[in-house]
Amino acid sequence: LWQPMTSASIALRYKRIFKDWTLKTDKENVAFIDFQGHDFSMRGMGGLQSAISSGMGHAAVFLGSDTLPVISSLRKYYKAEGFVIGSVNATEHSVMCAGTKDDEIGTFKSLMSTYPTGILSVVSDTWDLWKVLTEYLPKLKEEVLARDGKLVIRPDSGDPVDIICGEASELGANTPKGKGVVELLWDIFGGTVNQQGYKVLDSHIGAIYGDSITTERAENICQRLSDKGFATTNVVLGIGSFTYQYNTRDTFGFAMKATSVVVNGERREIFKDPITDNGVKKSAKGLIKVDLIDGEFTLIDQVTPEQENEGALQVIYEDGKFLNQVNIQDIRERINQNL
């Protein structure tokens, strides 16, 4: 259980960052944050079970994911119906390589012809990201703007903050590295200035970055875009195994311990409290209940059987039966109410 709970907790941190900055820079577009954190982690996880387990945690918070087996898992275990998570048509480096370095612009044209509508994400740094942004896209401008959908440029190497927002050492310089991806896209395609005074890219163009993203980098990207006068909704972040793989059950101190047993018909309180520990490993004792007190779930131990049945905890498994199955939509609504 620790993995989906840990990934969901981290995803919640991302979403709170996105919401905070969206309210500051593009408050009319708050619905966008459901898709601003996209799960890129599946190929870097420890196996299919790990990817699904973590991916369900992410999908409790965000609606964008490339971990597609999550769909059937959420339908099976969390009564998901209808739309569960969404992904988009997207390339990876082998696709661009197959089109050859000398005809990368031809690959862009072929992709837009193959996918004339909807979102199309194209990895753009297989060779020279700055050439794509300063030479190829200006030539493709009319085709991009005429397309019924959004072309999303995906850098995939370098420092994410500097690539998206411009290198700190060159800020203010009239160079591709100094401007960064979002400003370069604005130079080509323009957009609008919203009521809060921030620039929003034309709806036919966007950016996504999914390499080595962390919550700290997400915060810095939003800060730097805002400082430059751009709405933070101009970029989607792919949250990958760099976020979701480097965790253990100790990341948030997850532990599950028995607290009460019956021996020869007699109920006994059990607990652990190692003398060699600093108190962190001391466990609850006896029958327990969880109450919602002042908006916080609070653990109360050593309660009576009657008090135990009054709390928020519910029986999930009993005699091999799966009871009180939770609905993913209820989880999502509860999360969104506590952003």
Steps between C-alpha positions, in 0.01 A plus 500: 500500500787742560577560132167636370459705817851644469459582129159656565647715777781622272254562215290705741806716573542560124135589458510747786799669335316520167181630660683766699676636191198467273296714738780758486554498123198349320208459740246458219674177402506310831343191339825457305689385809324161487720431198807712586672210674522207257619155612811409297631243748391159371810407300728589793317311774600163643244303302138501391361455851712786631401724209129433553522541876679835474294602198173456688635736765582758234162452333320572826636855467551565127307395189798486261707179485699280263469208744205362306453173697377725781170527313403136541640488854295798616192349340563172681599627845349849527179479297621747236255560217514693174808719455773390744829655383607652170810500283591652164669411173871541570838415350819380660859521382496188282218649291699818441817301426313292244413820319873587486684803634519667160122494455372565852271771368357241260427276799307785662298546181431128471386480861262794462360341185454166677337666802311800359288553812543498876812524711824382340812492718833492316834441673717777361853467634611178332767717338463877533207644696597860421504427125147357527384813682676761286506343152245220459200633693506847333481318166215283628311787663206514259456122504502496881247783527275339238497169683189406702687432822812578698859417404695444821878539494683263734859568604655201675848589625687769688388690807117507483473846656755657268368326187140610559568845644842599365845449649551708812847602382357634171169647614426817311729398218344485155607138450303174488661378823429833667134495398411135559229293332187688609626845400628368166157350428342835589736677255378273220132438574403775741186466706297714737552691822247395761317719750777454754756633253675172416579369153316187387627320190277460195279193549667321207839476673630387839788341688556199722811396691531155652864431582625506863206703628468548877261704712784747562560544127127530439489787750802666338356466149176664610687776683728577206217498244302736720802729542522523120133587467379161378208303642616176655230315304720533191682181598411145600745298707550130445543344843716195451686230688748767615216602731317173557776236499737646761268435793457238770243442769720719719460804272197605705555262792241245390454206738221251562488319833256268676371665818266241646484120499280231650678217680293211639188713479662793684563831328843649559642842422831474316752769405868557438721765661871416444726643769767556236271721289424871537127440530414505132441124494268496799174356372138548595358267764180297512183568306515826309272752332561791267289813544477814290582777749523864384553385142782258589480122526619411850599157636365397839617169648398280794129541428214262575347274232199732492717809448700323230184460292422873524811623315576575136676166441306241305540128444663440162578127506312243705497122453648540153240752387576850368263737681426873493674553166603863455404699191790680325273796429433542873876495564563762232228727634637468852850589375379801301314631803827500694741654249 
